């Protein structure tokens, strides 16, 4: 039988406390090493982290603010960067210790290692407590304070109504083009958009350029200069002027522009506004497009706007010519609505509305024969070739009398109004423009497809609708383009600033820029 001697580990006494331990290069036990050497020395056990309550972001020195969730990897990395002595030790493990969310305390449990003597590595676990201190970030401070904007976009249009900006407001809401604004101020002739960054203002200018013809001008103002670093602080302003031409306006083109578009008849109507002005000759259905550059080289004003239109009754409709899409050329006999029952005066007009008008309908148009226009281009036309009436769009007066309530509504931007309250007549004009804009949305399916309509919060009561006798039902407009329920969106109360950013290339939804 072979003999195997039992191997025993050699033991020594600790040179400090005399405890029996296995031999090591220090000849000391672990407790004595920890008493003499603290590897956490130089690592702070208490620190402060700054938190903005408005935007819920944490400060990452020196000037960066980052959004982090509680007990997330991003917050853990942010806290570890606040500890200066960690680069001298080896970090083995790090984690959060649960604390009450309202305690404003964040605790970390760290495990580190460090070589204290030759071939001797000591591992230690300790806690670090962070106090959450409230501090307002620069972006929130600019929003809260006044006159701290960096860039401004001034949008103006020299017309006597607000309907252009009502439609522009809906396009901005649909494409979330307002999410970077810090303030929106309503002025007499337009809107002012304030931004904390110049790039955000340029993005708004690009958005407006994609949906409407405009002329822009940029300017800058020096605020301060640092002579040591050579840097300067500027405020930027962008002045945007929209063309003073609106949908359904009557135009008299200057001879130079009319010749450049194939000698089109100078007396035309504007049937659409996109990133250019689209005009039509109602006598021949000839169409032309006036680009932004062409208009501003030879600017001109509209001959008449929708507020100057009169109501006519259709007596007879006789199609007589070509068809262009939904437009059908026809000879239409009409009479003024105010002359019915007084005289037998009638007018013959050639119009593009032959496909939608029937005898007995109402139509809105311009009375050319009895109007006096102060326009040099119009004065140069031959009076004998001018029509008496130019018809623009179909009207639905019987529907307005029957139905006075709406089961839909529009959202509006949060705008800061002018310091001086509008006068009573100005307020009435604003309400009238808003009502006309809502009617245009109801009567034009193509127009309302470019905006978002929402279900009304409260269903219309029975008293909101006018009571109609059974005998009046024969006069209801059967072809009135009713707004269907599937066209309405749920009116959810969301936070300001939607997540979806607008796409400047998606200008088809806003192509038909209704300016009046």
Coordinates of C-alpha atoms in Angstrom, one line a residue:
X1 CA 0.0 0.0 0.0
X2 CA 1.4 3.3 -1.2
X3 CA 1.6 6.1 1.4
X4 CA 0.3 9.5 0.5
X5 CA 1.2 12.2 3.0
X6 CA -1.5 14.7 3.8
X7 CA -0.7 18.2 2.4
X8 CA -1.3 21.1 4.7
X9 CA -1.4 24.7 3.9
X10 CA 1.2 26.8 5.6
X11 CA -0.3 29.4 7.8
X12 CA 1.3 32.6 9.1
X13 CA 0.3 35.2 11.6
X14 CA -0.9 38.7 10.5
X15 CA 1.8 41.2 11.3
X16 CA -0.7 43.6 12.6
X17 CA -3.3 41.7 14.6
X18 CA -1.8 38.2 14.8
X19 CA -4.7 36.4 13.1
X20 CA -3.7 33.1 11.4
X21 CA -3.9 33.7 7.6
X22 CA -2.6 32.2 4.4
X23 CA 0.6 33.8 3.4
X24 CA 0.4 36.8 1.1
X25 CA 2.8 39.5 -0.1
X26 CA 1.6 42.0 2.6
X27 CA 1.6 39.5 5.5
X28 CA -1.6 41.1 6.6
X29 CA -5.2 40.0 6.8
X30 CA -8.0 41.6 4.7
X31 CA -9.5 43.5 7.6
X32 CA -6.1 45.1 8.4
X33 CA -5.5 46.0 4.8
X34 CA -8.9 47.7 4.7
X35 CA -8.1 49.6 7.9
X36 CA -4.9 50.9 6.5
X37 CA -5.9 51.3 2.8
X38 CA -9.2 52.8 1.6
X39 CA -9.5 52.4 -2.2
X40 CA -12.6 54.6 -2.3
X41 CA -10.5 57.6 -1.2
X42 CA -10.9 60.4 -3.7
X43 CA -14.3 59.2 -4.9
X44 CA -17.1 61.5 -3.5
X45 CA -19.9 59.7 -1.6
X46 CA -22.3 62.6 -2.0
X47 CA -22.9 64.6 -5.2
X48 CA -25.5 66.9 -6.7
X49 CA -27.3 66.5 -10.1
X50 CA -29.3 69.2 -11.7
X51 CA -32.9 68.6 -13.0
X52 CA -35.2 70.9 -15.0
X53 CA -38.8 70.4 -13.9
X54 CA -40.3 72.0 -17.1
X55 CA -38.7 69.8 -19.7
X56 CA -37.7 66.9 -17.3
X57 CA -34.1 66.8 -18.4
X58 CA -30.8 66.4 -16.5
X59 CA -27.7 68.5 -16.9
X60 CA -24.7 66.8 -18.3
X61 CA -21.8 69.3 -17.7
X62 CA -20.9 71.6 -19.0
X63 CA -24.0 72.8 -21.0
X64 CA -25.8 69.7 -22.4
X65 CA -29.3 68.8 -21.1
X66 CA -30.4 65.2 -21.7
X67 CA -33.7 63.4 -21.1
X68 CA -33.4 60.3 -18.8
X69 CA -35.9 58.0 -17.1
X70 CA -35.4 57.0 -13.5
X71 CA -33.1 54.0 -13.1
X72 CA -32.3 54.0 -16.8
X73 CA -28.9 53.3 -18.3
X74 CA -28.6 56.9 -19.5
X75 CA -29.1 58.2 -16.0
X76 CA -26.6 55.7 -14.6
X77 CA -24.0 56.8 -17.1
X78 CA -24.8 60.5 -16.3
X79 CA -24.3 59.9 -12.5
X80 CA -21.0 57.9 -13.0
X81 CA -19.6 60.8 -15.0
X82 CA -20.1 63.1 -12.0
X83 CA -17.7 60.9 -9.9
X84 CA -14.2 62.2 -10.6
X85 CA -12.1 59.4 -8.9
X86 CA -13.5 56.5 -10.8
X87 CA -10.8 56.7 -13.5
X88 CA -8.2 55.6 -10.9
X89 CA -10.0 52.3 -10.0
X90 CA -11.6 49.4 -11.9
X91 CA -15.4 49.6 -11.8
X92 CA -16.8 46.0 -11.5
X93 CA -20.5 46.6 -11.0
X94 CA -22.9 49.6 -10.6
X95 CA -26.6 49.7 -9.9
X96 CA -29.4 51.7 -8.4
X97 CA -30.7 51.4 -4.9
X98 CA -34.5 52.0 -4.8
X99 CA -35.6 55.4 -3.4
X100 CA -38.9 57.2 -3.3
X101 CA -39.4 59.2 -6.5
X102 CA -40.4 62.3 -4.5
X103 CA -37.4 62.1 -2.2
X104 CA -35.1 63.9 -4.7
X105 CA -32.4 61.3 -3.9
X106 CA -30.7 58.9 -6.2
X107 CA -28.5 56.2 -4.6
X108 CA -25.9 54.0 -6.4
X109 CA -24.3 50.8 -5.3
X110 CA -20.8 50.5 -6.8
X111 CA -18.3 47.7 -6.7
X112 CA -14.7 48.6 -7.5
X113 CA -11.2 47.0 -7.5
X114 CA -7.7 48.4 -7.1
X115 CA -4.2 47.0 -6.7
X116 CA -3.0 48.2 -3.3
X117 CA 0.3 46.3 -2.9
X118 CA 2.3 44.2 -5.3
X119 CA 0.1 41.4 -6.6
X120 CA -2.6 42.4 -4.1
X121 CA -6.0 43.5 -5.5
X122 CA -8.6 44.7 -3.1
X123 CA -12.4 44.8 -3.9
X124 CA -14.8 47.1 -2.1
X125 CA -18.6 47.8 -2.2
X126 CA -19.9 51.3 -1.3
X127 CA -22.8 53.6 -1.8
X128 CA -23.0 57.1 -3.4
X129 CA -25.9 59.4 -2.9
X130 CA -27.0 62.1 -5.4
X131 CA -29.2 65.0 -4.4
X132 CA -31.5 66.2 -7.2
X133 CA -31.3 69.9 -7.4
X134 CA -33.9 71.9 -9.5
X135 CA -32.4 74.2 -12.1
X136 CA -34.1 75.8 -15.1
X137 CA -32.4 74.9 -18.4
X138 CA -31.5 77.6 -21.0
X139 CA -34.3 76.6 -23.4
X140 CA -37.0 76.8 -20.7
X141 CA -35.6 80.1 -19.4
X142 CA -35.9 81.6 -22.9
X143 CA -39.5 80.4 -23.1
X144 CA -40.4 81.8 -19.7
X145 CA -38.7 85.1 -20.1
X146 CA -39.7 87.8 -22.5
X147 CA -37.8 89.1 -25.5
X148 CA -35.4 86.2 -25.6
X149 CA -36.2 84.9 -29.1
X150 CA -33.3 84.2 -31.5
X151 CA -35.2 84.3 -34.8
X152 CA -38.6 85.6 -35.9
X153 CA -40.7 85.0 -39.0
X154 CA -43.2 87.8 -39.9
X155 CA -45.9 86.7 -42.3
X156 CA -48.0 89.4 -43.9
X157 CA -50.6 89.7 -46.6
X158 CA -52.0 93.0 -47.7
X159 CA -55.7 92.1 -48.0
X160 CA -58.8 93.2 -46.1
X161 CA -59.6 89.8 -44.6
X162 CA -58.2 87.0 -42.4
X163 CA -59.3 84.0 -44.3
X164 CA -55.9 83.3 -45.8
X165 CA -54.4 83.0 -42.3
X166 CA -57.3 80.9 -41.1
X167 CA -56.4 78.3 -43.8
X168 CA -52.7 78.7 -43.3
X169 CA -53.2 78.0 -39.6
X170 CA -55.0 74.7 -40.4
X171 CA -52.1 73.7 -42.7
X172 CA -49.6 74.5 -39.9
X173 CA -51.5 72.4 -37.4
X174 CA -51.9 69.5 -39.8
X175 CA -48.1 69.3 -40.6
X176 CA -47.0 70.2 -37.0
X177 CA -45.0 73.1 -38.4
X178 CA -45.5 75.1 -35.2
X179 CA -43.9 72.6 -32.7
X180 CA -40.6 74.6 -32.5
X181 CA -42.1 78.0 -31.9
X182 CA -41.8 79.6 -28.5
X183 CA -44.5 82.2 -29.2
X184 CA -47.0 83.1 -31.8
X185 CA -48.3 86.7 -31.9
X186 CA -51.3 87.8 -34.0
X187 CA -50.9 91.2 -35.7
X188 CA -53.1 93.4 -37.8
X189 CA -52.0 92.1 -41.2
X190 CA -50.7 88.6 -40.3
X191 CA -48.8 86.5 -37.7
X192 CA -45.4 86.6 -36.1
X193 CA -43.6 83.3 -35.2
X194 CA -40.8 83.4 -32.6
X195 CA -38.1 80.8 -32.4
X196 CA -35.2 80.0 -30.1
X197 CA -33.0 78.8 -33.0
X198 CA -32.4 80.2 -36.5
X199 CA -32.7 76.8 -38.1
X200 CA -36.2 76.5 -36.9
X201 CA -37.2 79.8 -38.5
X202 CA -35.6 78.7 -41.8
X203 CA -37.6 75.5 -41.6
X204 CA -40.9 77.6 -41.3
X205 CA -39.8 79.8 -44.3
X206 CA -39.3 76.6 -46.4
X207 CA -42.7 75.3 -45.3
X208 CA -44.5 78.5 -46.3
X209 CA -42.6 78.6 -49.7
X210 CA -43.9 75.1 -50.5
X211 CA -47.6 75.9 -50.1
X212 CA -48.0 79.5 -51.3
X213 CA -46.2 82.2 -53.5
X214 CA -44.3 84.6 -51.3
X215 CA -41.5 87.1 -51.2
X216 CA -39.0 86.8 -48.3
X217 CA -36.4 89.2 -46.9
X218 CA -33.9 88.4 -44.2
X219 CA -32.3 90.8 -41.8
X220 CA -30.1 90.5 -38.7
X221 CA -29.4 92.7 -35.7
X222 CA -26.2 92.5 -33.6
X223 CA -27.0 92.0 -29.9
X224 CA -23.5 91.6 -28.3
X225 CA -19.9 90.8 -29.3
X226 CA -17.2 89.0 -27.3
X227 CA -13.9 90.7 -28.2
X228 CA -11.8 87.9 -26.6
X229 CA -13.3 85.0 -28.6
X230 CA -14.4 86.9 -31.6
X231 CA -18.0 85.6 -31.4
X232 CA -21.2 87.6 -31.9
X233 CA -24.8 87.2 -30.9
X234 CA -27.4 88.1 -33.5
X235 CA -31.2 88.2 -33.8
X236 CA -32.6 87.2 -37.1
X237 CA -35.8 88.4 -38.7
X238 CA -37.5 87.0 -41.8
X239 CA -40.2 89.1 -43.5
X240 CA -42.6 87.0 -45.6
X241 CA -45.1 88.8 -47.9
X242 CA -47.8 86.6 -49.4
X243 CA -49.3 87.4 -52.8
X244 CA -52.4 89.6 -52.4
X245 CA -54.4 87.2 -54.7
X246 CA -56.9 84.8 -53.3
X247 CA -59.0 81.9 -54.6
X248 CA -62.1 83.1 -56.5
X249 CA -60.7 86.6 -57.0
X250 CA -61.3 88.4 -60.3
X251 CA -58.0 89.4 -62.0
X252 CA -57.1 91.6 -64.9
X253 CA -53.6 90.5 -66.0
X254 CA -51.1 93.1 -67.2
X255 CA -50.5 92.9 -70.9
X256 CA -46.9 91.7 -70.4
X257 CA -48.0 88.7 -68.3
X258 CA -51.0 87.9 -70.6
X259 CA -48.7 87.7 -73.6
X260 CA -46.2 85.6 -71.9
X261 CA -48.9 83.0 -71.1
X262 CA -50.0 82.4 -74.7
X263 CA -52.0 85.6 -75.2
X264 CA -54.7 84.4 -72.7
X265 CA -57.6 86.7 -72.1
X266 CA -56.5 89.3 -69.5
X267 CA -59.9 89.1 -67.6
X268 CA -59.5 85.8 -65.7
X269 CA -60.4 84.3 -62.3
X270 CA -58.1 82.6 -59.8
X271 CA -59.4 79.1 -59.2
X272 CA -56.5 77.8 -57.2
X273 CA -53.5 79.0 -55.1
X274 CA -50.6 76.6 -54.6
X275 CA -46.9 77.4 -54.8
X276 CA -48.0 79.4 -57.8
X277 CA -51.2 81.3 -58.9
X278 CA -53.5 79.2 -61.2
X279 CA -55.9 81.3 -63.4
X280 CA -58.7 80.4 -65.8
X281 CA -60.5 82.1 -68.6
X282 CA -64.1 81.3 -68.1
X283 CA -65.0 81.9 -71.7
X284 CA -62.7 79.2 -73.1
X285 CA -61.6 77.2 -70.1
X286 CA -58.0 78.1 -70.9
X287 CA -55.8 77.9 -67.9
X288 CA -52.4 79.3 -67.0
X289 CA -49.9 79.3 -64.2
X290 CA -48.2 82.4 -62.8
X291 CA -45.0 81.5 -61.0
X292 CA -43.7 83.3 -58.0
X293 CA -40.9 84.9 -59.9
X294 CA -43.2 86.0 -62.7
X295 CA -45.6 87.7 -60.3
X296 CA -43.1 89.6 -58.3
X297 CA -41.4 90.9 -61.4
X298 CA -44.7 92.5 -62.4
X299 CA -46.9 92.6 -59.3
X300 CA -50.6 93.5 -59.6
X301 CA -53.7 93.6 -57.4
X302 CA -56.9 91.7 -57.6
X303 CA -59.7 93.4 -59.5
X304 CA -62.4 92.2 -57.1
X305 CA -62.6 89.8 -54.1
X306 CA -65.4 87.5 -52.9
X307 CA -66.9 90.2 -50.7
X308 CA -67.9 92.1 -53.9
X309 CA -69.8 89.1 -55.3
X310 CA -73.6 89.2 -55.8
X311 CA -76.1 86.4 -55.7
X312 CA -77.9 85.3 -58.9
X313 CA -80.7 82.9 -59.8
X314 CA -80.0 80.4 -62.6
X315 CA -82.8 80.5 -65.2
X316 CA -81.3 78.2 -67.9
X317 CA -78.2 76.2 -68.6
X318 CA -77.0 75.1 -72.0
X319 CA -73.7 73.3 -72.4
X320 CA -71.8 74.6 -75.4
X321 CA -68.2 73.7 -75.4
X322 CA -65.2 71.8 -74.1
X323 CA -64.8 70.0 -70.8
X324 CA -61.7 70.3 -68.6
X325 CA -61.9 68.0 -65.6
X326 CA -64.9 69.0 -63.4
X327 CA -65.4 72.2 -65.4
X328 CA -67.9 72.2 -68.2
X329 CA -68.3 75.3 -70.5
X330 CA -71.9 76.4 -70.8
X331 CA -74.1 79.4 -71.6
X332 CA -76.1 80.3 -68.5
X333 CA -79.0 82.7 -68.2
X334 CA -79.2 84.3 -64.7
X335 CA -81.1 87.1 -62.9
X336 CA -80.0 89.1 -59.8
X337 CA -81.5 87.7 -56.6
X338 CA -82.5 91.2 -55.5
X339 CA -84.3 91.9 -58.8
X340 CA -86.6 88.8 -58.7
X341 CA -90.1 90.1 -58.4
X342 CA -89.1 93.7 -59.2
X343 CA -88.1 93.6 -62.9
X344 CA -87.4 91.1 -65.7
X345 CA -83.7 92.0 -66.2
X346 CA -81.7 88.9 -67.1
X347 CA -78.1 88.3 -68.1
X348 CA -76.3 85.7 -70.3
X349 CA -72.9 84.5 -69.1
X350 CA -70.5 81.9 -70.4
X351 CA -69.2 80.0 -67.4
X352 CA -67.2 77.0 -66.4
X353 CA -69.9 75.8 -64.0
X354 CA -72.1 74.1 -66.5
X355 CA -71.6 70.7 -64.9
X356 CA -73.0 71.6 -61.5
X357 CA -75.6 74.3 -62.2
X358 CA -79.2 73.6 -62.9
X359 CA -82.2 75.9 -63.4
X360 CA -83.4 77.1 -60.0
X361 CA -80.0 77.0 -58.4
X362 CA -78.2 80.0 -56.8
X363 CA -74.8 81.1 -57.9
X364 CA -72.3 83.8 -56.8
X365 CA -70.7 86.0 -59.4
X366 CA -69.2 89.4 -60.2
X367 CA -71.4 92.1 -61.8
X368 CA -69.0 93.6 -64.4
X369 CA -71.5 95.8 -66.1
X370 CA -72.4 98.0 -63.1
X371 CA -69.0 97.9 -61.4
X372 CA -66.4 100.7 -61.5
X373 CA -62.9 99.4 -61.2
X374 CA -59.9 101.6 -60.6
X375 CA -57.4 99.6 -62.6
X376 CA -55.2 100.6 -65.6
X377 CA -55.1 97.2 -67.2
X378 CA -58.9 97.0 -67.0
X379 CA -59.3 100.4 -68.5
X380 CA -57.3 99.3 -71.5
X381 CA -59.8 96.5 -72.4
X382 CA -62.4 96.9 -75.1
X383 CA -65.7 97.6 -73.3
X384 CA -67.8 95.9 -75.9
X385 CA -66.1 92.5 -75.4
X386 CA -66.5 92.4 -71.6
X387 CA -69.2 90.1 -70.2
X388 CA -71.9 91.5 -68.0
X389 CA -71.6 88.8 -65.3
X390 CA -68.7 86.4 -64.4
X391 CA -70.0 83.4 -62.3
X392 CA -67.7 82.0 -59.7
X393 CA -69.3 79.3 -57.5
X394 CA -72.5 77.7 -56.6
X395 CA -74.3 78.9 -53.5
X396 CA -76.6 77.0 -51.1
X397 CA -78.9 79.6 -49.5
X398 CA -81.7 77.1 -48.7
X399 CA -79.3 74.8 -46.8
X400 CA -78.0 77.8 -44.7
X401 CA -81.6 78.5 -43.7
X402 CA -82.3 74.9 -42.7
X403 CA -79.1 73.9 -41.0
X404 CA -77.4 76.3 -38.6
X405 CA -75.4 73.8 -36.6
X406 CA -72.2 71.9 -37.2
X407 CA -71.1 68.6 -35.8
X408 CA -67.5 69.4 -36.5
X409 CA -64.9 71.9 -35.4
X410 CA -61.4 73.1 -36.1
X411 CA -58.3 73.4 -33.8
X412 CA -56.6 76.7 -33.4
X413 CA -53.1 77.8 -32.5
X414 CA -52.3 79.4 -29.1
X415 CA -51.7 82.9 -30.3
X416 CA -50.9 86.0 -28.3
X417 CA -53.2 88.8 -29.3
X418 CA -52.4 92.4 -29.8
X419 CA -52.1 94.7 -26.8
X420 CA -55.1 96.8 -27.9
X421 CA -58.4 94.9 -28.1
X422 CA -60.0 95.0 -31.5
X423 CA -62.9 97.4 -32.1
X424 CA -66.4 96.1 -32.3
X425 CA -66.6 96.4 -36.1
X426 CA -63.2 94.7 -36.4
X427 CA -64.4 91.9 -34.2
X428 CA -67.5 91.5 -36.3
X429 CA -65.4 91.4 -39.5
X430 CA -63.2 88.7 -38.0
X431 CA -66.2 86.6 -37.1
X432 CA -67.6 87.0 -40.5
X433 CA -64.3 85.9 -42.2
X434 CA -64.3 82.8 -40.0
X435 CA -67.8 82.0 -40.9
X436 CA -67.1 82.4 -44.6
X437 CA -64.0 80.1 -44.2
X438 CA -66.2 77.4 -42.5
X439 CA -68.7 77.7 -45.4
X440 CA -65.9 77.2 -47.9
X441 CA -64.8 74.1 -46.2
X442 CA -68.4 72.7 -46.2
X443 CA -69.0 73.5 -49.9
X444 CA -65.6 72.5 -51.3
X445 CA -64.6 68.8 -50.7
X446 CA -61.3 69.3 -52.4
X447 CA -60.4 72.1 -50.0
X448 CA -61.4 70.4 -46.8
X449 CA -59.4 67.3 -47.8
X450 CA -56.2 69.4 -47.1
X451 CA -57.1 70.2 -43.5
X452 CA -58.1 68.2 -40.4
X453 CA -61.7 68.3 -39.2
X454 CA -62.5 67.1 -35.7
X455 CA -65.7 65.9 -34.1
X456 CA -67.4 68.5 -31.9
X457 CA -66.9 67.9 -28.2
X458 CA -70.6 68.4 -27.5
X459 CA -73.2 67.1 -29.9
X460 CA -75.4 69.8 -31.4
X461 CA -78.6 70.3 -29.5
X462 CA -82.0 70.3 -31.2
X463 CA -82.2 74.1 -30.7
X464 CA -79.1 74.6 -32.9
X465 CA -81.0 73.6 -36.0
X466 CA -83.8 75.7 -37.4
X467 CA -87.3 74.0 -37.4
X468 CA -88.5 73.5 -41.0
X469 CA -92.0 72.6 -42.1
X470 CA -92.6 69.6 -44.2
X471 CA -93.5 71.7 -47.2
X472 CA -90.0 73.3 -47.2
X473 CA -88.3 70.0 -47.8
X474 CA -88.6 70.3 -51.5
X475 CA -86.2 73.2 -51.5
X476 CA -83.4 71.3 -49.9
X477 CA -80.1 71.2 -51.9
X478 CA -79.8 67.6 -52.8
X479 CA -76.2 68.0 -54.2
X480 CA -74.9 69.9 -51.1
X481 CA -71.5 68.3 -50.3
X482 CA -72.2 67.1 -46.8
X483 CA -69.3 66.4 -44.4
X484 CA -69.4 62.7 -43.7
X485 CA -68.6 61.2 -40.4
X486 CA -65.6 59.3 -41.7
X487 CA -64.0 62.6 -42.6
X488 CA -63.9 63.7 -39.0
X489 CA -61.1 62.9 -36.5
X490 CA -61.6 62.2 -32.8
X491 CA -60.9 65.4 -30.9
X492 CA -58.4 64.1 -28.5
X493 CA -56.8 66.5 -26.0
X494 CA -53.1 65.9 -26.7
X495 CA -50.1 67.8 -25.4
X496 CA -48.8 70.8 -27.4
X497 CA -46.2 69.9 -30.0
X498 CA -47.1 66.7 -31.8
X499 CA -44.4 64.1 -32.3
X500 CA -44.7 63.9 -36.0
X501 CA -42.6 66.5 -37.8
X502 CA -44.0 68.0 -41.0
X503 CA -42.4 67.0 -44.3
X504 CA -41.7 70.0 -46.5
X505 CA -41.9 67.8 -49.6
X506 CA -45.5 66.8 -48.8
X507 CA -47.0 69.9 -50.3
X508 CA -49.7 68.1 -52.2
X509 CA -52.1 68.3 -49.2
X510 CA -51.5 72.0 -49.1
X511 CA -51.3 72.6 -52.8
X512 CA -54.7 74.2 -53.0
X513 CA -53.9 77.3 -50.9
X514 CA -57.3 79.0 -50.5
X515 CA -56.5 82.7 -50.1
X516 CA -60.0 84.0 -49.8

